[in-house]
Structure formats: structure tokens, C-alpha cells
PDB file of C-alpha atoms in Angstrom:
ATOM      1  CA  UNK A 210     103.086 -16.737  63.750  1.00 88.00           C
ATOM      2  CA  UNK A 211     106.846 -17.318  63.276  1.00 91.00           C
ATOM      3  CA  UNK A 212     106.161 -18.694  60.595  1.00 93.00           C
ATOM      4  CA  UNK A 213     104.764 -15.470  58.602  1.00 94.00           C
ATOM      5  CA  UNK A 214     107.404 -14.033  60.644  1.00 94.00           C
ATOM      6  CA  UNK A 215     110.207 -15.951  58.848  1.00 93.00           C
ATOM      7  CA  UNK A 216     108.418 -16.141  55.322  1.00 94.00           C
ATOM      8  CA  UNK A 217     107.905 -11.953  55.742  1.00 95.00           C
ATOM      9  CA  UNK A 218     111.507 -11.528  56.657  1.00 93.00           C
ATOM     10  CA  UNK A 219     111.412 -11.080  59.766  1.00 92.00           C
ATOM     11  CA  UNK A 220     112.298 -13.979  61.849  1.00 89.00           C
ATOM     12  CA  UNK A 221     113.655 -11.842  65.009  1.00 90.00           C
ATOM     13  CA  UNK A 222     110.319 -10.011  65.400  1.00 93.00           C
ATOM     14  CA  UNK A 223     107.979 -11.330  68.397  1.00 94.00           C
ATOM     15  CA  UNK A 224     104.729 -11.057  68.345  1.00 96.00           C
ATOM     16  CA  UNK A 225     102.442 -12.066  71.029  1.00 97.00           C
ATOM     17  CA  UNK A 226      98.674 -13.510  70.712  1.00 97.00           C
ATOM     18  CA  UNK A 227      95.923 -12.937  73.177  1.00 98.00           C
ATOM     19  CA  UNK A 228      92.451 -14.367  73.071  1.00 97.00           C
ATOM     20  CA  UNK A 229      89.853 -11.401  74.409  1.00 98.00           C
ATOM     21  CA  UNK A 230      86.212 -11.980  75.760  1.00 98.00           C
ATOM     22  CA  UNK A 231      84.011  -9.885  73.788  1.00 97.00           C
ATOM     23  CA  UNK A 232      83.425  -7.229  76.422  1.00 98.00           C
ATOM     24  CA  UNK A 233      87.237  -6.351  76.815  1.00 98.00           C
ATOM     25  CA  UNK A 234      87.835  -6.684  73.070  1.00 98.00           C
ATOM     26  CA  UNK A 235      85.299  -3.921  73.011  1.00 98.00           C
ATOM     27  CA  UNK A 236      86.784  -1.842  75.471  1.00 98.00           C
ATOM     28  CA  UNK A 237      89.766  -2.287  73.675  1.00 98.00           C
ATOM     29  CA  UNK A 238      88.284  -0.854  70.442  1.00 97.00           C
ATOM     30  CA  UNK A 239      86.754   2.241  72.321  1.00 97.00           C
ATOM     31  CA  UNK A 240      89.443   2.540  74.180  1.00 97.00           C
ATOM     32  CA  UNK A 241      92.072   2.619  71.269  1.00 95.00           C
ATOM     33  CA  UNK A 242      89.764   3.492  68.196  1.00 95.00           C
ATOM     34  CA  UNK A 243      87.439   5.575  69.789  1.00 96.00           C
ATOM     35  CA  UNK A 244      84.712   3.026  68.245  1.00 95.00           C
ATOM     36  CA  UNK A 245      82.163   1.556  69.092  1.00 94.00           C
ATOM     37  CA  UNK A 246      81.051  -2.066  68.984  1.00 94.00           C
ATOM     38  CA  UNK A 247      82.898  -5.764  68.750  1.00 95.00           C
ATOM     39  CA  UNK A 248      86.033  -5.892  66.557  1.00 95.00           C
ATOM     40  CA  UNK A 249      87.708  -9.565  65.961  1.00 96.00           C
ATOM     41  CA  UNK A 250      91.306  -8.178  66.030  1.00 97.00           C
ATOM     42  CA  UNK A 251      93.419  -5.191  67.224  1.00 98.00           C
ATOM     43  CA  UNK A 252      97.160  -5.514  66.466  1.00 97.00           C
ATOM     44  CA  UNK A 253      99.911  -3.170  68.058  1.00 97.00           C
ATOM     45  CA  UNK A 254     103.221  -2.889  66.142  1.00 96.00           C
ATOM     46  CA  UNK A 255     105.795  -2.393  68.798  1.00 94.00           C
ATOM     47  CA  UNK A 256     108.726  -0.954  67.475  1.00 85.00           C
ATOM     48  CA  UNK A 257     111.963  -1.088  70.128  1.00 91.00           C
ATOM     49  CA  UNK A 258     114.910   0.580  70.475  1.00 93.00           C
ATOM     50  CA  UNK A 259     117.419  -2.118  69.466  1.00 91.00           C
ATOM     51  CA  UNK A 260     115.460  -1.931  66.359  1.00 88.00           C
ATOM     52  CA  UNK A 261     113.791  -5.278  66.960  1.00 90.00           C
ATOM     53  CA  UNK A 262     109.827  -5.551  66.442  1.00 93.00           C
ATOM     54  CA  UNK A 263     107.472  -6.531  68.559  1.00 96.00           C
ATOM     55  CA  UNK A 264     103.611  -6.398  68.173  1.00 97.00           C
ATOM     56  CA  UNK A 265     100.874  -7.431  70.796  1.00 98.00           C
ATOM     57  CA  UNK A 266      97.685  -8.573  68.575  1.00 98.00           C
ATOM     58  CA  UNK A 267      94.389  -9.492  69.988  1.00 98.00           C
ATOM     59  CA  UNK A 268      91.853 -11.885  68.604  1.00 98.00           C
ATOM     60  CA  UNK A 269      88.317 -11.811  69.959  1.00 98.00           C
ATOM     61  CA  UNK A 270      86.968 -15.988  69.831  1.00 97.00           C
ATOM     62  CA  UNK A 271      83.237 -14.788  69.753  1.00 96.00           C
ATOM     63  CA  UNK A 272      83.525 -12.067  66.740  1.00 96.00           C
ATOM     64  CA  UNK A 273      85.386 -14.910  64.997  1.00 96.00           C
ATOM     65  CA  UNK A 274      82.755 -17.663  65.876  1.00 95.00           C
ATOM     66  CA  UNK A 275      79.803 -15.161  65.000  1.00 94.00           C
ATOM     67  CA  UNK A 276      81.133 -14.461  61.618  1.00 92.00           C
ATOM     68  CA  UNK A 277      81.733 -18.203  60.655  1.00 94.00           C
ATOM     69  CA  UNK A 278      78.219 -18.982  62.421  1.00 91.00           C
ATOM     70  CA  UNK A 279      76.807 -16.208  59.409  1.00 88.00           C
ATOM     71  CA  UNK A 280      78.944 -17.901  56.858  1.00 86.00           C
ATOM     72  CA  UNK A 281      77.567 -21.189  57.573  1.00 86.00           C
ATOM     73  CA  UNK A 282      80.679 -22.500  58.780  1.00 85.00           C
ATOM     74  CA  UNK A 283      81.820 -25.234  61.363  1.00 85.00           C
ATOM     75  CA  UNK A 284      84.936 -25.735  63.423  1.00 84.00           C
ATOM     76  CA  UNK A 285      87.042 -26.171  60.530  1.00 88.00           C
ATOM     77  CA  UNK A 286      86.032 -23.045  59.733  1.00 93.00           C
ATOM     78  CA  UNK A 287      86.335 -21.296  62.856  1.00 94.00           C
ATOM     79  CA  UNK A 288      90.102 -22.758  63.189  1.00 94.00           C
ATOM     80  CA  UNK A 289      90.487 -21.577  59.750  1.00 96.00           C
ATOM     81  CA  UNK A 290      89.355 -17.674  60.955  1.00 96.00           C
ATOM     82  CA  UNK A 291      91.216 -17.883  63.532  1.00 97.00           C
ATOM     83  CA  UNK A 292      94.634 -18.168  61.907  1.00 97.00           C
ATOM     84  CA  UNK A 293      93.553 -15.868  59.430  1.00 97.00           C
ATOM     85  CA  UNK A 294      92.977 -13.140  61.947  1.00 98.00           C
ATOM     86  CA  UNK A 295      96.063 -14.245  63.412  1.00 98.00           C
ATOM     87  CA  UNK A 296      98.141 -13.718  60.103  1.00 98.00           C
ATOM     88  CA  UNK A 297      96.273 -10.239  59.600  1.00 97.00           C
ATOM     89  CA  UNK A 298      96.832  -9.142  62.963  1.00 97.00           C
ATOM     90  CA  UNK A 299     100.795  -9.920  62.180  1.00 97.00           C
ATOM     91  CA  UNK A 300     100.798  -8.516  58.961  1.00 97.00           C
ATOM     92  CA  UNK A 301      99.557  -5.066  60.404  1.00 97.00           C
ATOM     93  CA  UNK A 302     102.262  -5.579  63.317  1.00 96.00           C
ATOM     94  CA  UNK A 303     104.731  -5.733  60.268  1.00 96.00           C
ATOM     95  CA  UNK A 304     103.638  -2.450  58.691  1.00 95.00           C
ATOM     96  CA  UNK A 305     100.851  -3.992  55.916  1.00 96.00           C
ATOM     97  CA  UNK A 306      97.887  -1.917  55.643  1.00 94.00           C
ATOM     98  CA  UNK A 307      94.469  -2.009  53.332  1.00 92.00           C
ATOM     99  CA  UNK A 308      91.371  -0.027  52.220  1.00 88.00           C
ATOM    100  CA  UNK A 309      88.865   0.210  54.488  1.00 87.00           C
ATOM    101  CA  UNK A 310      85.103  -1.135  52.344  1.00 87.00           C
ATOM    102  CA  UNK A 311      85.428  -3.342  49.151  1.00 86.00           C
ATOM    103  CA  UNK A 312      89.045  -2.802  48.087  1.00 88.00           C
ATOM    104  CA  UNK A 313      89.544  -4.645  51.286  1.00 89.00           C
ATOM    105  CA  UNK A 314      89.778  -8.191  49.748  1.00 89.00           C
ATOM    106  CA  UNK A 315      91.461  -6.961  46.770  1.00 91.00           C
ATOM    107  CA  UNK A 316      94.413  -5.200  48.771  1.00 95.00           C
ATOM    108  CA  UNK A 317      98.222  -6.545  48.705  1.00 95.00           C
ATOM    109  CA  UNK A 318      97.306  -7.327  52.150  1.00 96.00           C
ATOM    110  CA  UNK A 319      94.589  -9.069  51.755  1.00 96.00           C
ATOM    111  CA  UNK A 320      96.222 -11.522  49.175  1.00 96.00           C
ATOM    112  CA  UNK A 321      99.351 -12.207  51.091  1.00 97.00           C
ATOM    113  CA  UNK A 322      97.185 -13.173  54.377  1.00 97.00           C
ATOM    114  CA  UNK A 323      94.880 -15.481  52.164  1.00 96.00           C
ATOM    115  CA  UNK A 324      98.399 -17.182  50.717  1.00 96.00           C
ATOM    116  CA  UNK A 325      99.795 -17.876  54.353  1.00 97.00           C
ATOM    117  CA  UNK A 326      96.286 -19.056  56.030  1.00 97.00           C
ATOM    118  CA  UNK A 327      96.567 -21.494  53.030  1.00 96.00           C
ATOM    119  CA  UNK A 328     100.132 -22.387  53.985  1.00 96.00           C
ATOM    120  CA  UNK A 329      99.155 -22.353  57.736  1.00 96.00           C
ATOM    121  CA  UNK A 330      95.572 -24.059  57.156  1.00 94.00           C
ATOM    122  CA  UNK A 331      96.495 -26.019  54.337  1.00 86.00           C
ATOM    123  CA  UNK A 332      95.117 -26.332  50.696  1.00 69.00           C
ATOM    124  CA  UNK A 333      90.897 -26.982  50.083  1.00 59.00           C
ATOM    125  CA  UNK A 334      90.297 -25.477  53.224  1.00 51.00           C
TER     126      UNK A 334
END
């Protein structure tokens, strides 16, 4: 993710990836959201004193799998969700935000992730 890191401005921010089984990925989201059911990411912004960022982000495999299994998808496709849950998960460490419901996939958000998976994933993807 130093990449969006850089390309957002922010190339001294850290932000850390973990992978989460789907039962502590759901403990997570009670836990922190007070929701609950299977999420595919949770991302922490992290701010610090020195006025560096940091954000913890957590990406749950089996939501991601499930939801390319429903889409029809195959690994490619699964890689592809992956980094795209890893770019959203940054993005919220970095302050972005969007609508929950339809505006969703309209959002500024929304756009900027689907510009950098393309960078990450690459193009006809």
C-alpha cells in the first residue's frame, strides 16, 4: 500500500495489513461496530503524536472469496478484491469516507480506489 500511500501524499504514513479468519473478523465487527455478521474489511486510522499516520486495516480472505464466488469470479478475481479492499481499507486510514447504500460506487472514494486497483491490478482486469 505504499504505493497509494505515495500517490495520496502521504509517503511517511504506515499502514499495516492483516489477513482475519472469518470468526475473528466478526468479532472484530461486533466488537468495534456493534454489528453483527462477516465484514471483508475494518480499517483503523492511527493518528500519532509526531503527527505521522498510521492505520491497522484488516481484510477477511473468506468475505472476499464469497463475494467473488457470487460474482462468478476466479483467482484473478479474488487477487483483484483483495487489493481493492486493501486500497479501501487505506483510503479510510487516510481520512476518505462514502455513503453507505447506492451512492456507494458513485462516491469520490469509490472512484479513486477503482483508479489505484487498476494501477495496482493493472488495466482489463
Amino acid at each position: 500500500m505504499r504505493r497509494v500511500l505515495a500517490w495520496e501524499g502521504a509517503p511517511g504514513a504506515h499502514v499495516s495489513v492483516t489477513r482475519l479468519a472469518t470468526a475473528r473478523m466478526k468479532a472484530l465487527n461486533r466488537r468495534t461496530f456493534g454489528r453483527r455478521g462477516l465484514t471483508d474489511v475494518i480499517a483503523f486510522p492511527l493518528p500519532q503524536p509526531d503527527g505521522i499516520l498510521r492505520g491497522d486495516i484488516y481484510v477477511c480472505p473468506a468475505a472476499a472469496r464469497a463475494w467473488v464466488r457470487g460474482s462468478g469470479g476466479g483467482a484473478q478475481a479474488l487477487r483483484e478484491e483483495l487489493v481493492r479492499l486493501a486500497v479501501h481499507g487505506t483510503l479510510h486510514v487516510l481520512g476518505y469516507d462514502h455513503p453507505a447504500g447506492p451512492g456507494r460506487t458513485r462516491s469520490r472514494m469509490w472512484r479513486t480506489q477503482e483508479r489505484y486497483v487498476r494501477r495496482l491490478v493493472g488495466p482489463g482486469r
